[in-house]
């Protein structure tokens, strides 16, 4: 399955294996059009250290992460503290 996601500014707290971690909610859809949301705790660019443009690519990635979409109504109604 493939999904396309965009980040939102909505952050919740998850309890994972007894630890509390922040997670940003991302929203999107599957390739067949089913709306989805994901709780992302970490994201990093996969950039090979041998790439001479590593600093520029990392900076570009970080700038892109700063742009957020308006959460859909369903996502906006998720409580600030979500315990799994």
Tab-separated table of N, CA, C and O in Angstrom, residues 47-58:
chain	number	residue	atom	x	y	z
A	47	UNK	N	19.645	10.834	3.634
A	47	UNK	CA	20.658	11.471	2.800
A	47	UNK	C	21.998	10.804	3.084
A	47	UNK	O	22.427	10.731	4.229
A	48	UNK	N	22.638	10.332	2.049
A	48	UNK	CA	23.934	9.697	2.216
A	48	UNK	C	24.978	10.738	2.596
A	48	UNK	O	25.029	11.834	2.017
A	49	UNK	N	25.806	10.407	3.584
A	49	UNK	CA	26.832	11.348	4.038
A	49	UNK	C	27.819	11.700	2.933
A	49	UNK	O	28.459	12.740	2.978
A	50	UNK	N	27.964	10.816	1.939
A	50	UNK	CA	28.900	11.087	0.845
A	50	UNK	C	28.362	12.130	-0.132
A	50	UNK	O	29.081	12.598	-1.004
A	51	UNK	N	27.078	12.505	0.015
A	51	UNK	CA	26.474	13.488	-0.886
A	51	UNK	C	27.062	14.869	-0.579
A	51	UNK	O	26.971	15.347	0.546
A	52	UNK	N	27.638	15.531	-1.562
A	52	UNK	CA	28.244	16.847	-1.298
A	52	UNK	C	27.217	17.911	-0.927
A	52	UNK	O	27.573	18.935	-0.361
A	53	UNK	N	25.943	17.684	-1.214
A	53	UNK	CA	24.896	18.675	-0.916
A	53	UNK	C	24.148	18.337	0.371
A	53	UNK	O	23.033	18.816	0.570
A	54	UNK	N	24.729	17.540	1.253
A	54	UNK	CA	24.012	17.065	2.445
A	54	UNK	C	23.473	18.222	3.286
A	54	UNK	O	22.339	18.185	3.736
A	55	UNK	N	24.264	19.269	3.482
A	55	UNK	CA	23.809	20.396	4.305
A	55	UNK	C	22.647	21.126	3.649
A	55	UNK	O	21.654	21.452	4.311
A	56	UNK	N	22.735	21.373	2.354
A	56	UNK	CA	21.664	22.072	1.646
A	56	UNK	C	20.392	21.226	1.632
A	56	UNK	O	19.289	21.758	1.830
A	57	UNK	N	20.523	19.922	1.412
A	57	UNK	CA	19.346	19.048	1.398
A	57	UNK	C	18.695	18.967	2.768
A	57	UNK	O	17.471	18.971	2.883
A	58	UNK	N	19.502	18.909	3.815
A	58	UNK	CA	18.963	18.867	5.175
A	58	UNK	C	18.237	20.168	5.500
A	58	UNK	O	17.150	20.150	6.073
